[in-house]
Amino acid sequence: QKEVEQNSGPLSVPEGAIASLNCTYSDRGSQSFFWYRQYSGKSPELIMSIYSNGDKEDGRFTAQLNKASQYVSLLIRDSQPSDSATYLCAVKEGTSYGKLTFGQGTILTVHP
Amino acid sequence: NAGVTQTPKFRILKIGQSMTLQCTQDMNHNYMYWYRQDPGMGLKLIYYSVGAGITDKGEVPNGYNVSRSTTEDFPLRLELAAPSQTSVYFCASRQGQDQPQHFGDGTRLSIL
């Protein structure tokens, strides 16, 4: 059973701080990694994808991937109350059909 | 720009009833997926399809069936509804192997 584990929450940070979300995965053959944001009662929306070791930045978001250690993280700089949501880590298994396995999610609250 | 459309948005069923959750995408994506999400949990894969006429089981297929007669449509069938199937159901699609999945708005299903 391929597993994806996210750091336990909920996570609470003050406005303007850096929020750090972590995810580990069990399948060494995994090639693609995604972070989704899900507001309460809404569907997941993609915020970052990463495929190679290292950092990938998009605005206030930075995804970090370390395949040797089997972890992927998401940093949110200058956190805003609108960032308050559940963040889901998703890992694509290393097969041609590419099923995603999701972590259980980390609830982030950014307080003013 | 419809994307992935799910109907209905809400439904209440009695135990033992059957129903079909509809999913349609207008992006000509070959890959389509059905997930369920229980409160406070991540997404669990029910069934997936890699193209018209090709479907396969995911992590939690028991109690469900699917068909894929066209590229656009991927309906999910519940034959004998049980309380354990109370959940939020999401349909998703993607274009290529390493592309992210795009989600519909979900169907909230209660079985009483």
PDB file of N, CA and C in Angstrom, chain A residues 1-2 31-32 34 36 38 40-46 49 51 86 88 92-93 95-105, chain B residues 31 33 35 37 40-45 48 50 54 56-59 90 94 96-106 108:
ATOM      1  N   GLN A   1       0.853  -1.185   0.000  1.00  0.00           N
ATOM      2  CA  GLN A   1       0.000   0.000   0.000  1.00  0.00           C
ATOM      3  C   GLN A   1       0.886   1.231   0.000  1.00  0.00           C
ATOM      4  N   LYS A   2       0.804   2.000  -1.092  1.00  0.00           N
ATOM      5  CA  LYS A   2       1.587   3.219  -1.172  1.00  0.00           C
ATOM      6  C   LYS A   2       0.980   4.251  -0.245  1.00  0.00           C
ATOM      7  N   GLN A  31       7.163  10.028  -9.448  1.00  0.00           N
ATOM      8  CA  GLN A  31       7.825  10.983 -10.340  1.00  0.00           C
ATOM      9  C   GLN A  31       7.240  12.388 -10.284  1.00  0.00           C
ATOM     10  N   SER A  32       5.972  12.487  -9.917  1.00  0.00           N
ATOM     11  CA  SER A  32       5.299  13.791  -9.976  1.00  0.00           C
ATOM     12  C   SER A  32       4.610  14.055  -8.648  1.00  0.00           C
ATOM     13  N   PHE A  34       2.291  17.017  -6.296  1.00  0.00           N
ATOM     14  CA  PHE A  34       1.366  18.141  -6.427  1.00  0.00           C
ATOM     15  C   PHE A  34       0.902  18.591  -5.052  1.00  0.00           C
ATOM     16  N   TYR A  36      -2.361  20.652  -3.508  1.00  0.00           N
ATOM     17  CA  TYR A  36      -3.687  21.191  -3.748  1.00  0.00           C
ATOM     18  C   TYR A  36      -4.148  21.956  -2.504  1.00  0.00           C
ATOM     19  N   GLN A  38      -7.650  23.232  -0.574  1.00  0.00           N
ATOM     20  CA  GLN A  38      -9.082  22.955  -0.523  1.00  0.00           C
ATOM     21  C   GLN A  38      -9.732  23.806   0.554  1.00  0.00           C
ATOM     22  N   SER A  40     -13.015  24.982   2.719  1.00  0.00           N
ATOM     23  CA  SER A  40     -14.101  24.201   3.314  1.00  0.00           C
ATOM     24  C   SER A  40     -15.307  24.154   2.389  1.00  0.00           C
ATOM     25  N   GLY A  41     -15.756  22.956   2.083  1.00  0.00           N
ATOM     26  CA  GLY A  41     -16.928  22.783   1.246  1.00  0.00           C
ATOM     27  C   GLY A  41     -16.673  22.924  -0.245  1.00  0.00           C
ATOM     28  N   LYS A  42     -15.405  23.064  -0.617  1.00  0.00           N
ATOM     29  CA  LYS A  42     -15.066  23.240  -2.020  1.00  0.00           C
ATOM     30  C   LYS A  42     -14.216  22.076  -2.523  1.00  0.00           C
ATOM     31  N   SER A  43     -13.963  22.063  -3.811  1.00  0.00           N
ATOM     32  CA  SER A  43     -13.135  21.013  -4.397  1.00  0.00           C
ATOM     33  C   SER A  43     -11.659  21.412  -4.349  1.00  0.00           C
ATOM     34  N   PRO A  44     -10.761  20.447  -4.424  1.00  0.00           N
ATOM     35  CA  PRO A  44      -9.323  20.773  -4.425  1.00  0.00           C
ATOM     36  C   PRO A  44      -8.936  21.565  -5.668  1.00  0.00           C
ATOM     37  N   GLU A  45      -8.038  22.522  -5.483  1.00  0.00           N
ATOM     38  CA  GLU A  45      -7.508  23.276  -6.613  1.00  0.00           C
ATOM     39  C   GLU A  45      -5.990  23.218  -6.572  1.00  0.00           C
ATOM     40  N   LEU A  46      -5.399  23.019  -7.726  1.00  0.00           N
ATOM     41  CA  LEU A  46      -3.951  22.878  -7.818  1.00  0.00           C
ATOM     42  C   LEU A  46      -3.269  24.210  -7.548  1.00  0.00           C
ATOM     43  N   SER A  49       2.956  22.189  -8.718  1.00  0.00           N
ATOM     44  CA  SER A  49       3.410  20.880  -9.147  1.00  0.00           C
ATOM     45  C   SER A  49       4.932  20.918  -9.206  1.00  0.00           C
ATOM     46  N   TYR A  51       8.484  18.278 -10.195  1.00  0.00           N
ATOM     47  CA  TYR A  51       8.872  17.010 -10.787  1.00  0.00           C
ATOM     48  C   TYR A  51      10.347  16.676 -10.556  1.00  0.00           C
ATOM     49  N   THR A  86      -7.352  23.730   3.835  1.00  0.00           N
ATOM     50  CA  THR A  86      -6.686  22.433   3.967  1.00  0.00           C
ATOM     51  C   THR A  86      -5.774  22.239   2.756  1.00  0.00           C
ATOM     52  N   LEU A  88      -3.509  19.653   0.585  1.00  0.00           N
ATOM     53  CA  LEU A  88      -3.384  18.234   0.280  1.00  0.00           C
ATOM     54  C   LEU A  88      -2.139  17.996  -0.560  1.00  0.00           C
ATOM     55  N   LYS A  92       2.083  11.097  -7.560  1.00  0.00           N
ATOM     56  CA  LYS A  92       1.747  10.212  -8.672  1.00  0.00           C
ATOM     57  C   LYS A  92       2.672   9.014  -8.641  1.00  0.00           C
ATOM     58  N   GLU A  93       2.085   7.831  -8.639  1.00  0.00           N
ATOM     59  CA  GLU A  93       2.903   6.625  -8.580  1.00  0.00           C
ATOM     60  C   GLU A  93       3.662   6.432  -9.881  1.00  0.00           C
ATOM     61  N   THR A  95       3.894   4.538 -12.359  1.00  0.00           N
ATOM     62  CA  THR A  95       3.389   3.611 -13.375  1.00  0.00           C
ATOM     63  C   THR A  95       2.809   4.418 -14.526  1.00  0.00           C
ATOM     64  N   SER A  96       2.536   3.748 -15.623  1.00  0.00           N
ATOM     65  CA  SER A  96       2.070   4.465 -16.800  1.00  0.00           C
ATOM     66  C   SER A  96       0.683   5.066 -16.604  1.00  0.00           C
ATOM     67  N   TYR A  97      -0.119   4.462 -15.741  1.00  0.00           N
ATOM     68  CA  TYR A  97      -1.472   4.964 -15.573  1.00  0.00           C
ATOM     69  C   TYR A  97      -1.532   6.128 -14.602  1.00  0.00           C
ATOM     70  N   GLY A  98      -0.511   6.299 -13.808  1.00  0.00           N
ATOM     71  CA  GLY A  98      -0.353   7.511 -13.031  1.00  0.00           C
ATOM     72  C   GLY A  98      -1.422   7.839 -12.027  1.00  0.00           C
ATOM     73  N   LYS A  99      -1.786   6.897 -11.198  1.00  0.00           N
ATOM     74  CA  LYS A  99      -2.751   7.217 -10.158  1.00  0.00           C
ATOM     75  C   LYS A  99      -2.115   8.112  -9.099  1.00  0.00           C
ATOM     76  N   LEU A 100      -2.932   9.014  -8.583  1.00  0.00           N
ATOM     77  CA  LEU A 100      -2.479   9.876  -7.496  1.00  0.00           C
ATOM     78  C   LEU A 100      -2.863   9.273  -6.157  1.00  0.00           C
ATOM     79  N   THR A 101      -1.962   9.372  -5.213  1.00  0.00           N
ATOM     80  CA  THR A 101      -2.280   9.051  -3.819  1.00  0.00           C
ATOM     81  C   THR A 101      -2.215  10.341  -3.030  1.00  0.00           C
ATOM     82  N   PHE A 102      -3.261  10.603  -2.265  1.00  0.00           N
ATOM     83  CA  PHE A 102      -3.343  11.843  -1.499  1.00  0.00           C
ATOM     84  C   PHE A 102      -3.006  11.600  -0.039  1.00  0.00           C
ATOM     85  N   GLY A 103      -2.371  12.592   0.568  1.00  0.00           N
ATOM     86  CA  GLY A 103      -2.235  12.610   2.009  1.00  0.00           C
ATOM     87  C   GLY A 103      -3.548  13.003   2.646  1.00  0.00           C
ATOM     88  N   GLN A 104      -3.564  12.965   3.982  1.00  0.00           N
ATOM     89  CA  GLN A 104      -4.820  13.225   4.685  1.00  0.00           C
ATOM     90  C   GLN A 104      -5.122  14.714   4.792  1.00  0.00           C
ATOM     91  N   GLY A 105      -4.143  15.545   4.438  1.00  0.00           N
ATOM     92  CA  GLY A 105      -4.353  16.989   4.461  1.00  0.00           C
ATOM     93  C   GLY A 105      -3.872  17.628   5.745  1.00  0.00           C
TER      94      GLY A 105
ATOM     95  N   TYR B  31      -7.778  10.672 -19.234  1.00  0.00           N
ATOM     96  CA  TYR B  31      -7.760  10.117 -17.887  1.00  0.00           C
ATOM     97  C   TYR B  31      -8.857  10.745 -17.034  1.00  0.00           C
ATOM     98  N   TYR B  33     -11.161  10.143 -13.144  1.00  0.00           N
ATOM     99  CA  TYR B  33     -11.061   9.510 -11.821  1.00  0.00           C
ATOM    100  C   TYR B  33     -12.303   9.832 -10.988  1.00  0.00           C
ATOM    101  N   TYR B  35     -13.200   9.938  -6.854  1.00  0.00           N
ATOM    102  CA  TYR B  35     -12.718   9.882  -5.480  1.00  0.00           C
ATOM    103  C   TYR B  35     -13.882  10.078  -4.524  1.00  0.00           C
ATOM    104  N   GLN B  37     -14.345  11.545  -0.430  1.00  0.00           N
ATOM    105  CA  GLN B  37     -13.653  12.231   0.661  1.00  0.00           C
ATOM    106  C   GLN B  37     -14.561  12.248   1.880  1.00  0.00           C
ATOM    107  N   GLY B  40     -12.644  15.301   7.208  1.00  0.00           N
ATOM    108  CA  GLY B  40     -11.318  15.357   7.806  1.00  0.00           C
ATOM    109  C   GLY B  40     -10.304  14.418   7.199  1.00  0.00           C
ATOM    110  N   MET B  41     -10.638  13.853   6.067  1.00  0.00           N
ATOM    111  CA  MET B  41      -9.750  12.873   5.439  1.00  0.00           C
ATOM    112  C   MET B  41      -9.320  13.349   4.054  1.00  0.00           C
ATOM    113  N   GLY B  42      -8.294  12.669   3.540  1.00  0.00           N
ATOM    114  CA  GLY B  42      -7.884  12.932   2.168  1.00  0.00           C
ATOM    115  C   GLY B  42      -8.821  12.241   1.191  1.00  0.00           C
ATOM    116  N   LEU B  43      -8.415  12.207  -0.058  1.00  0.00           N
ATOM    117  CA  LEU B  43      -9.238  11.606  -1.108  1.00  0.00           C
ATOM    118  C   LEU B  43      -8.837  10.150  -1.326  1.00  0.00           C
ATOM    119  N   LYS B  44      -9.845   9.311  -1.444  1.00  0.00           N
ATOM    120  CA  LYS B  44      -9.617   7.901  -1.725  1.00  0.00           C
ATOM    121  C   LYS B  44     -10.114   7.587  -3.134  1.00  0.00           C
ATOM    122  N   LEU B  45      -9.285   6.928  -3.926  1.00  0.00           N
ATOM    123  CA  LEU B  45      -9.631   6.625  -5.308  1.00  0.00           C
ATOM    124  C   LEU B  45     -10.594   5.450  -5.375  1.00  0.00           C
ATOM    125  N   TYR B  48     -10.944   4.486 -11.842  1.00  0.00           N
ATOM    126  CA  TYR B  48     -10.353   5.397 -12.795  1.00  0.00           C
ATOM    127  C   TYR B  48     -10.462   4.822 -14.199  1.00  0.00           C
ATOM    128  N   VAL B  50      -8.576   5.250 -18.264  1.00  0.00           N
ATOM    129  CA  VAL B  50      -7.496   5.826 -19.063  1.00  0.00           C
ATOM    130  C   VAL B  50      -7.959   6.114 -20.489  1.00  0.00           C
ATOM    131  N   ILE B  54     -12.136   1.740 -21.159  1.00  0.00           N
ATOM    132  CA  ILE B  54     -11.107   1.176 -20.272  1.00  0.00           C
ATOM    133  C   ILE B  54     -11.278   1.751 -18.872  1.00  0.00           C
ATOM    134  N   ASP B  56     -10.697   0.760 -14.429  1.00  0.00           N
ATOM    135  CA  ASP B  56     -10.036  -0.123 -13.466  1.00  0.00           C
ATOM    136  C   ASP B  56     -10.337   0.348 -12.053  1.00  0.00           C
ATOM    137  N   LYS B  57     -10.202  -0.604 -11.108  1.00  0.00           N
ATOM    138  CA  LYS B  57     -10.500  -0.319  -9.716  1.00  0.00           C
ATOM    139  C   LYS B  57      -9.395   0.491  -9.072  1.00  0.00           C
ATOM    140  N   GLY B  58      -9.834   1.325  -8.131  1.00  0.00           N
ATOM    141  CA  GLY B  58      -8.897   2.061  -7.313  1.00  0.00           C
ATOM    142  C   GLY B  58      -8.765   1.423  -5.955  1.00  0.00           C
ATOM    143  N   GLU B  59      -8.649   2.266  -4.948  1.00  0.00           N
ATOM    144  CA  GLU B  59      -8.398   1.825  -3.589  1.00  0.00           C
ATOM    145  C   GLU B  59      -9.649   1.296  -2.878  1.00  0.00           C
ATOM    146  N   PHE B  90     -15.857  13.287  -5.647  1.00  0.00           N
ATOM    147  CA  PHE B  90     -15.228  14.175  -6.610  1.00  0.00           C
ATOM    148  C   PHE B  90     -14.829  13.398  -7.854  1.00  0.00           C
ATOM    149  N   ARG B  94      -7.506  14.512 -16.263  1.00  0.00           N
ATOM    150  CA  ARG B  94      -6.228  15.128 -16.607  1.00  0.00           C
ATOM    151  C   ARG B  94      -5.863  14.764 -18.026  1.00  0.00           C
ATOM    152  N   GLY B  96      -2.430  14.444 -19.562  1.00  0.00           N
ATOM    153  CA  GLY B  96      -1.330  13.533 -19.819  1.00  0.00           C
ATOM    154  C   GLY B  96      -0.815  12.918 -18.539  1.00  0.00           C
ATOM    155  N   GLN B  97       0.162  12.045 -18.673  1.00  0.00           N
ATOM    156  CA  GLN B  97       0.623  11.244 -17.534  1.00  0.00           C
ATOM    157  C   GLN B  97       1.109  12.098 -16.380  1.00  0.00           C
ATOM    158  N   ASP B  98       1.840  13.156 -16.653  1.00  0.00           N
ATOM    159  CA  ASP B  98       2.416  13.957 -15.583  1.00  0.00           C
ATOM    160  C   ASP B  98       1.688  15.275 -15.374  1.00  0.00           C
ATOM    161  N   GLN B  99       0.528  15.395 -15.961  1.00  0.00           N
ATOM    162  CA  GLN B  99      -0.245  16.614 -15.778  1.00  0.00           C
ATOM    163  C   GLN B  99      -1.101  16.519 -14.522  1.00  0.00           C
ATOM    164  N   PRO B 100      -1.388  17.655 -13.877  1.00  0.00           N
ATOM    165  CA  PRO B 100      -2.220  17.620 -12.678  1.00  0.00           C
ATOM    166  C   PRO B 100      -3.673  17.296 -13.009  1.00  0.00           C
ATOM    167  N   GLN B 101      -4.373  16.821 -11.999  1.00  0.00           N
ATOM    168  CA  GLN B 101      -5.785  16.533 -12.160  1.00  0.00           C
ATOM    169  C   GLN B 101      -6.621  17.776 -11.887  1.00  0.00           C
ATOM    170  N   HIS B 102      -7.696  17.906 -12.641  1.00  0.00           N
ATOM    171  CA  HIS B 102      -8.649  19.001 -12.463  1.00  0.00           C
ATOM    172  C   HIS B 102      -9.937  18.418 -11.909  1.00  0.00           C
ATOM    173  N   PHE B 103     -10.447  19.037 -10.864  1.00  0.00           N
ATOM    174  CA  PHE B 103     -11.581  18.475 -10.139  1.00  0.00           C
ATOM    175  C   PHE B 103     -12.890  19.184 -10.464  1.00  0.00           C
ATOM    176  N   GLY B 104     -13.976  18.402 -10.416  1.00  0.00           N
ATOM    177  CA  GLY B 104     -15.302  18.982 -10.423  1.00  0.00           C
ATOM    178  C   GLY B 104     -15.649  19.518  -9.038  1.00  0.00           C
ATOM    179  N   ASP B 105     -16.836  20.108  -8.922  1.00  0.00           N
ATOM    180  CA  ASP B 105     -17.238  20.748  -7.666  1.00  0.00           C
ATOM    181  C   ASP B 105     -17.699  19.768  -6.600  1.00  0.00           C
ATOM    182  N   GLY B 106     -17.906  18.508  -6.977  1.00  0.00           N
ATOM    183  CA  GLY B 106     -18.271  17.505  -5.996  1.00  0.00           C
ATOM    184  C   GLY B 106     -19.763  17.252  -5.903  1.00  0.00           C
ATOM    185  N   ARG B 108     -22.359  15.913  -2.857  1.00  0.00           N
ATOM    186  CA  ARG B 108     -22.495  15.570  -1.440  1.00  0.00           C
ATOM    187  C   ARG B 108     -23.646  14.610  -1.277  1.00  0.00           C
TER     188      ARG B 108
END
